[in-house]
mmCIF file of C-alpha atoms and ligand atoms in Angstrom:
data_model
loop_
_atom_site.group_PDB
_atom_site.id
_atom_site.type_symbol
_atom_site.label_atom_id
_atom_site.label_comp_id
_atom_site.label_asym_id
_atom_site.label_seq_id
_atom_site.Cartn_x
_atom_site.Cartn_y
_atom_site.Cartn_z
ATOM 1 C CA UNK A 659 -1.186 -11.084 -3.013
ATOM 2 C CA UNK A 660 1.351 -9.335 -5.150
ATOM 3 C CA UNK A 661 4.132 -7.780 -3.088
ATOM 4 C CA UNK A 662 5.475 -4.315 -3.730
ATOM 5 C CA UNK A 663 8.784 -4.457 -5.572
ATOM 6 C CA UNK A 664 11.216 -1.979 -7.141
ATOM 7 C CA UNK A 665 14.850 -2.471 -8.073
ATOM 8 C CA UNK A 666 15.768 0.928 -6.582
ATOM 9 C CA UNK A 667 19.305 0.929 -7.995
ATOM 10 C CA UNK A 668 20.154 -2.542 -6.662
ATOM 11 C CA UNK A 669 22.694 -4.634 -8.506
ATOM 12 C CA UNK A 670 23.391 -8.314 -7.894
ATOM 13 C CA UNK A 671 26.615 -10.080 -8.804
ATOM 14 C CA UNK A 672 27.023 -13.746 -9.651
ATOM 15 C CA UNK A 673 30.106 -15.658 -10.812
ATOM 16 C CA UNK A 674 29.611 -14.593 -14.431
ATOM 17 C CA UNK A 675 26.876 -11.966 -14.407
ATOM 18 C CA UNK A 676 25.846 -8.585 -13.116
ATOM 19 C CA UNK A 677 22.136 -7.863 -12.738
ATOM 20 C CA UNK A 678 21.302 -4.166 -12.617
ATOM 21 C CA UNK A 679 18.553 -1.738 -13.674
ATOM 22 C CA UNK A 680 18.242 -1.030 -17.402
ATOM 23 C CA UNK A 681 19.691 2.228 -18.763
ATOM 24 C CA UNK A 682 19.035 4.188 -21.975
ATOM 25 C CA UNK A 683 22.536 3.246 -23.165
ATOM 26 C CA UNK A 684 21.465 -0.448 -23.265
ATOM 27 C CA UNK A 685 19.314 0.204 -26.346
ATOM 28 C CA UNK A 686 21.663 -1.334 -28.932
ATOM 29 C CA UNK A 687 22.448 -4.480 -26.912
ATOM 30 C CA UNK A 688 18.754 -4.946 -26.127
ATOM 31 C CA UNK A 689 17.749 -4.571 -29.780
ATOM 32 C CA UNK A 690 20.476 -7.010 -30.835
ATOM 33 C CA UNK A 691 18.946 -9.940 -28.957
ATOM 34 C CA UNK A 692 15.275 -8.883 -28.983
ATOM 35 C CA UNK A 693 15.210 -8.575 -32.778
ATOM 36 C CA UNK A 694 16.182 -12.221 -33.329
ATOM 37 C CA UNK A 695 13.176 -14.259 -34.362
ATOM 38 C CA UNK A 696 12.399 -17.193 -32.071
ATOM 39 C CA UNK A 697 13.651 -15.675 -28.810
ATOM 40 C CA UNK A 698 10.760 -13.487 -27.582
ATOM 41 C CA UNK A 699 8.313 -15.855 -29.278
ATOM 42 C CA UNK A 700 9.246 -18.541 -26.733
ATOM 43 C CA UNK A 701 8.199 -16.135 -23.985
ATOM 44 C CA UNK A 702 4.991 -15.070 -25.760
ATOM 45 C CA UNK A 703 6.072 -11.808 -27.435
ATOM 46 C CA UNK A 704 7.004 -10.961 -31.000
ATOM 47 C CA UNK A 705 10.663 -10.257 -31.829
ATOM 48 C CA UNK A 706 11.311 -6.524 -32.297
ATOM 49 C CA UNK A 707 11.055 -5.492 -35.927
ATOM 50 C CA UNK A 708 12.465 -1.984 -35.346
ATOM 51 C CA UNK A 709 14.694 -0.259 -32.832
ATOM 52 C CA UNK A 710 11.745 2.032 -32.027
ATOM 53 C CA UNK A 711 9.932 -0.981 -30.602
ATOM 54 C CA UNK A 712 12.976 -1.770 -28.453
ATOM 55 C CA UNK A 713 13.138 1.866 -27.304
ATOM 56 C CA UNK A 714 9.472 1.739 -26.286
ATOM 57 C CA UNK A 715 10.016 -1.421 -24.197
ATOM 58 C CA UNK A 716 13.278 -0.065 -22.761
ATOM 59 C CA UNK A 717 11.477 3.120 -21.637
ATOM 60 C CA UNK A 718 8.836 0.914 -20.045
ATOM 61 C CA UNK A 719 11.483 -1.177 -18.220
ATOM 62 C CA UNK A 720 13.171 1.980 -16.896
ATOM 63 C CA UNK A 721 9.869 3.562 -15.829
ATOM 64 C CA UNK A 722 8.525 0.441 -14.101
ATOM 65 C CA UNK A 723 11.869 -0.388 -12.407
ATOM 66 C CA UNK A 724 11.172 -4.096 -11.944
ATOM 67 C CA UNK A 725 13.204 -5.668 -14.777
ATOM 68 C CA UNK A 726 16.910 -6.395 -14.329
ATOM 69 C CA UNK A 727 19.317 -6.137 -17.242
ATOM 70 C CA UNK A 728 21.493 -9.269 -17.367
ATOM 71 C CA UNK A 729 25.057 -8.147 -18.065
ATOM 72 C CA UNK A 730 27.882 -10.532 -18.928
ATOM 73 C CA UNK A 731 30.647 -9.666 -16.449
ATOM 74 C CA UNK A 732 33.479 -10.418 -18.872
ATOM 75 C CA UNK A 733 32.357 -7.974 -21.559
ATOM 76 C CA UNK A 734 29.802 -5.618 -19.976
ATOM 77 C CA UNK A 735 27.306 -6.515 -22.694
ATOM 78 C CA UNK A 736 23.588 -6.723 -21.900
ATOM 79 C CA UNK A 737 22.548 -10.244 -22.944
ATOM 80 C CA UNK A 738 19.088 -10.590 -21.448
ATOM 81 C CA UNK A 739 16.450 -9.450 -19.024
ATOM 82 C CA UNK A 740 14.837 -10.787 -15.876
ATOM 83 C CA UNK A 741 11.548 -9.267 -14.728
ATOM 84 C CA UNK A 742 10.027 -9.430 -11.261
ATOM 85 C CA UNK A 743 6.466 -9.306 -12.524
ATOM 86 C CA UNK A 744 3.091 -9.362 -10.838
ATOM 87 C CA UNK A 745 1.517 -12.820 -10.952
ATOM 88 C CA UNK A 746 -1.837 -13.043 -12.703
ATOM 89 C CA UNK A 747 -5.298 -14.144 -11.520
ATOM 90 C CA UNK A 748 -4.626 -12.592 -8.109
ATOM 91 C CA UNK A 749 -8.328 -12.621 -7.193
ATOM 92 C CA UNK A 750 -8.822 -16.295 -8.123
ATOM 93 C CA UNK A 751 -5.708 -17.727 -6.475
ATOM 94 C CA UNK A 752 -7.014 -17.349 -2.945
ATOM 95 C CA UNK A 753 -4.245 -19.546 -1.470
ATOM 96 C CA UNK A 754 -1.979 -16.528 -1.796
ATOM 97 C CA UNK A 755 -4.278 -14.175 0.138
ATOM 98 C CA UNK A 756 -2.280 -12.771 3.054
ATOM 99 C CA UNK A 757 1.028 -13.961 1.556
ATOM 100 C CA UNK A 758 3.451 -11.838 -0.487
ATOM 101 C CA UNK A 759 4.751 -13.028 -3.840
ATOM 102 C CA UNK A 760 5.718 -12.129 -7.416
ATOM 103 C CA UNK A 761 6.284 -13.881 -10.739
ATOM 104 C CA UNK A 762 9.638 -14.175 -12.507
ATOM 105 C CA UNK A 763 10.046 -13.904 -16.291
ATOM 106 C CA UNK A 764 13.239 -13.918 -18.345
ATOM 107 C CA UNK A 765 14.851 -13.896 -21.773
ATOM 108 C CA UNK A 766 18.431 -14.554 -22.835
ATOM 109 C CA UNK A 767 20.189 -13.696 -26.096
ATOM 110 C CA UNK A 768 20.287 -16.772 -28.331
ATOM 111 C CA UNK A 769 24.083 -16.467 -28.615
ATOM 112 C CA UNK A 770 24.416 -17.403 -24.946
ATOM 113 C CA UNK A 771 21.964 -20.299 -24.580
ATOM 114 C CA UNK A 772 23.070 -23.585 -23.041
ATOM 115 C CA UNK A 773 25.751 -22.265 -20.662
ATOM 116 C CA UNK A 774 23.625 -22.267 -17.517
ATOM 117 C CA UNK A 775 23.566 -18.469 -17.413
ATOM 118 C CA UNK A 776 19.836 -18.071 -16.828
ATOM 119 C CA UNK A 777 19.722 -20.526 -13.898
ATOM 120 C CA UNK A 778 22.604 -18.491 -12.442
ATOM 121 C CA UNK A 779 20.651 -15.231 -12.828
ATOM 122 C CA UNK A 780 17.342 -16.653 -11.601
ATOM 123 C CA UNK A 781 18.957 -18.243 -8.536
ATOM 124 C CA UNK A 782 20.513 -14.920 -7.536
ATOM 125 C CA UNK A 783 17.187 -13.105 -7.887
ATOM 126 C CA UNK A 784 15.343 -15.802 -5.913
ATOM 127 C CA UNK A 785 17.838 -15.459 -3.075
ATOM 128 C CA UNK A 786 17.543 -11.662 -3.154
ATOM 129 C CA UNK A 787 13.734 -11.701 -3.161
ATOM 130 C CA UNK A 788 13.510 -14.248 -0.349
ATOM 131 C CA UNK A 789 16.271 -12.767 1.819
ATOM 132 C CA UNK A 790 16.042 -9.009 1.260
ATOM 133 C CA UNK A 791 12.370 -8.577 0.295
ATOM 134 C CA UNK A 792 11.227 -11.436 2.546
ATOM 135 C CA UNK A 793 8.770 -12.715 -0.060
ATOM 136 C CA UNK A 794 6.754 -15.811 0.815
ATOM 137 C CA UNK A 795 6.580 -17.344 -2.651
ATOM 138 C CA UNK A 796 7.454 -16.925 -6.323
ATOM 139 C CA UNK A 797 5.733 -18.210 -9.425
ATOM 140 C CA UNK A 798 7.246 -18.783 -12.846
ATOM 141 C CA UNK A 799 5.615 -20.247 -15.943
ATOM 142 C CA UNK A 800 6.439 -21.774 -19.291
ATOM 143 C CA UNK A 801 4.508 -22.873 -22.361
ATOM 144 C CA UNK A 802 4.447 -26.625 -22.991
ATOM 145 C CA UNK A 803 6.669 -26.278 -26.072
ATOM 146 C CA UNK A 804 9.441 -24.555 -24.066
ATOM 147 C CA UNK A 805 11.554 -27.391 -22.648
ATOM 148 C CA UNK A 806 14.495 -25.036 -22.112
ATOM 149 C CA UNK A 807 12.582 -22.776 -19.767
ATOM 150 C CA UNK A 808 11.089 -25.785 -17.989
ATOM 151 C CA UNK A 809 14.642 -26.951 -17.230
ATOM 152 C CA UNK A 810 15.711 -23.521 -15.928
ATOM 153 C CA UNK A 811 12.817 -23.549 -13.485
ATOM 154 C CA UNK A 812 13.494 -27.127 -12.369
ATOM 155 C CA UNK A 813 17.158 -26.320 -11.792
ATOM 156 C CA UNK A 814 16.149 -23.322 -9.664
ATOM 157 C CA UNK A 815 13.895 -25.399 -7.394
ATOM 158 C CA UNK A 816 10.444 -24.475 -8.767
ATOM 159 C CA UNK A 817 7.758 -27.165 -8.581
ATOM 160 C CA UNK A 818 4.799 -27.759 -10.900
ATOM 161 C CA UNK A 819 1.815 -25.882 -9.468
ATOM 162 C CA UNK A 820 -0.943 -25.497 -12.093
ATOM 163 C CA UNK A 821 -1.657 -26.615 -15.639
ATOM 164 C CA UNK A 822 -3.154 -23.602 -17.392
ATOM 165 C CA UNK A 823 -3.945 -22.159 -20.788
ATOM 166 C CA UNK A 824 -2.107 -18.841 -20.795
ATOM 167 C CA UNK A 825 -2.566 -15.704 -22.879
ATOM 168 C CA UNK A 826 0.423 -14.595 -24.969
ATOM 169 C CA UNK A 827 1.257 -11.038 -26.070
ATOM 170 C CA UNK A 828 0.749 -12.350 -29.615
ATOM 171 C CA UNK A 829 -2.985 -12.568 -28.903
ATOM 172 C CA UNK A 830 -2.949 -16.371 -28.828
ATOM 173 C CA UNK A 831 -3.494 -18.864 -26.031
ATOM 174 C CA UNK A 832 -0.948 -21.529 -25.186
ATOM 175 C CA UNK A 833 -1.133 -24.439 -22.772
ATOM 176 C CA UNK A 834 1.576 -24.345 -20.167
ATOM 177 C CA UNK A 835 2.601 -24.873 -16.601
ATOM 178 C CA UNK A 836 2.813 -22.404 -13.763
ATOM 179 C CA UNK A 837 5.461 -23.329 -11.212
ATOM 180 C CA UNK A 838 5.697 -22.361 -7.565
ATOM 181 C CA UNK A 839 8.594 -21.871 -5.189
ATOM 182 C CA UNK A 840 7.905 -21.302 -1.503
ATOM 183 C CA UNK A 841 10.463 -19.447 0.599
ATOM 184 C CA UNK A 842 12.183 -22.380 2.376
ATOM 185 C CA UNK A 843 12.673 -20.312 5.525
ATOM 186 C CA UNK A 844 8.925 -20.052 6.057
ATOM 187 C CA UNK A 845 7.076 -23.284 6.674
ATOM 188 C CA UNK A 846 4.009 -22.219 4.693
ATOM 189 C CA UNK A 847 1.187 -24.678 3.957
ATOM 190 C CA UNK A 848 -1.040 -23.070 1.371
ATOM 191 C CA UNK A 849 -4.727 -23.990 1.248
ATOM 192 C CA UNK A 850 -5.040 -24.391 -2.504
ATOM 193 C CA UNK A 851 -8.063 -23.273 -4.522
ATOM 194 C CA UNK A 852 -9.219 -24.440 -7.984
ATOM 195 C CA UNK A 853 -8.371 -28.180 -7.824
ATOM 196 C CA UNK A 854 -9.264 -28.577 -11.521
ATOM 197 C CA UNK A 855 -5.920 -27.039 -12.585
ATOM 198 C CA UNK A 856 -3.847 -27.870 -9.501
ATOM 199 C CA UNK A 857 -0.864 -30.242 -9.913
ATOM 200 C CA UNK A 858 1.169 -29.220 -6.843
ATOM 201 C CA UNK A 859 2.534 -32.094 -4.745
ATOM 202 C CA UNK A 860 3.543 -31.314 -1.202
ATOM 203 C CA UNK A 861 6.363 -33.178 0.555
HETATM 204 C C1 COA B 119 14.914 -20.374 -21.553
HETATM 205 C C2 COA B 119 16.300 -19.718 -21.568
HETATM 206 C C3 COA B 119 16.276 -18.486 -20.712
HETATM 207 C C4 COA B 119 17.299 -20.735 -21.004
HETATM 208 O O1 COA B 119 18.494 -20.081 -20.627
HETATM 209 P P1 COA B 119 19.896 -20.829 -20.637
HETATM 210 O O2 COA B 119 20.862 -19.975 -19.922
HETATM 211 O O3 COA B 119 20.204 -21.266 -22.000
HETATM 212 O O4 COA B 119 19.552 -22.112 -19.744
HETATM 213 P P2 COA B 119 20.445 -23.435 -19.597
HETATM 214 O O5 COA B 119 21.814 -23.226 -20.125
HETATM 215 O O6 COA B 119 20.268 -23.876 -18.181
HETATM 216 O O7 COA B 119 19.719 -24.455 -20.551
HETATM 217 C C5 COA B 119 18.428 -24.955 -20.236
HETATM 218 C C6 COA B 119 18.126 -26.158 -21.105
HETATM 219 O O8 COA B 119 18.013 -25.736 -22.447
HETATM 220 C C7 COA B 119 18.527 -26.749 -23.335
HETATM 221 N N1 COA B 119 19.389 -26.059 -24.306
HETATM 222 C C8 COA B 119 20.581 -25.526 -24.070
HETATM 223 N N2 COA B 119 21.035 -24.906 -25.165
HETATM 224 C C9 COA B 119 20.102 -25.067 -26.117
HETATM 225 C C10 COA B 119 20.000 -24.659 -27.460
HETATM 226 N N3 COA B 119 20.949 -23.933 -28.030
HETATM 227 N N4 COA B 119 18.895 -24.989 -28.139
HETATM 228 C C11 COA B 119 17.920 -25.702 -27.552
HETATM 229 N N5 COA B 119 17.975 -26.105 -26.266
HETATM 230 C C12 COA B 119 19.047 -25.793 -25.557
HETATM 231 C C13 COA B 119 19.235 -27.758 -22.519
HETATM 232 O O9 COA B 119 18.488 -28.957 -22.583
HETATM 233 C C14 COA B 119 19.231 -27.213 -21.110
HETATM 234 O O10 COA B 119 18.860 -28.182 -20.166
HETATM 235 P P3 COA B 119 19.973 -29.103 -19.420
HETATM 236 O O11 COA B 119 20.749 -28.189 -18.534
HETATM 237 O O12 COA B 119 19.174 -30.092 -18.682
HETATM 238 O O13 COA B 119 20.833 -29.707 -20.491
HETATM 239 C C15 COA B 119 16.713 -19.343 -23.006
HETATM 240 O O14 COA B 119 16.642 -20.501 -23.787
HETATM 241 C C16 COA B 119 15.839 -18.269 -23.613
HETATM 242 O O15 COA B 119 16.068 -17.092 -23.413
HETATM 243 N N6 COA B 119 14.807 -18.672 -24.382
HETATM 244 C C17 COA B 119 13.918 -17.721 -25.057
HETATM 245 C C18 COA B 119 13.031 -16.935 -24.109
HETATM 246 C C19 COA B 119 12.300 -17.807 -23.128
HETATM 247 O O16 COA B 119 11.978 -18.946 -23.398
HETATM 248 N N7 COA B 119 12.031 -17.257 -21.952
HETATM 249 C C20 COA B 119 11.330 -17.943 -20.908
HETATM 250 C C21 COA B 119 9.878 -17.832 -21.106
HETATM 251 S S1 COA B 119 9.016 -18.796 -19.906
#
């Protein structure tokens, strides 16, 4: 099942980054990276064609309080986002009944790709969610064309879980992979449903 989660003013520090709740004053930085074509599209949403669109999403992030702003420590600039989302198909994925989890999603400004920043951010959030929120598992997905995101998830310890055709916010469907990470402190053995899409290999 999906666990309750809210950022509640928490900030997390890594070697190079600060993760904190979004603020209204992040509008310009957010628009700067979200308006670049080919960034959001890799995560299934259209790049922002106006600052009004960015404002709408920013308001949503602030209201929902589950998406961290990724801030570069050196400059204080917001260079991405990391959401602690609800995983989908909750009713169908019966292996998670009685266990608490969420799904991670993220985007980084194109100017900062290839420096290992997103693995750094994702690792910090994983640790926080497993240690402080005591979650049992996390999921994270990528579309088959997105080798970069696949690598981030591999580097953060996620394992292939299901091969699925996923809906995008562009109204299309894309084949992809949903990954799973089980809290290593809890020796959970899930009883998996839907073998037709299952690709998880246990130790
Ligand atoms: C996916 C994303 C977050 C990766 O973040 P990152 O901080 O660049 O991650 P890394 O530096 O660890 O790079 C990951 C892989 O991308 C590849 N890569 C790095 N820079 C790249 C570039 N400029 N162009 C293409 N690929 C690149 C590398 O192969 C790297 O793997 P490696 O470490 O094995 O060499 C970032 O590319 C992004 O925001 N993409 C658009 C949104 C998106 O895809 N979100 C995820 C949806 S599931």
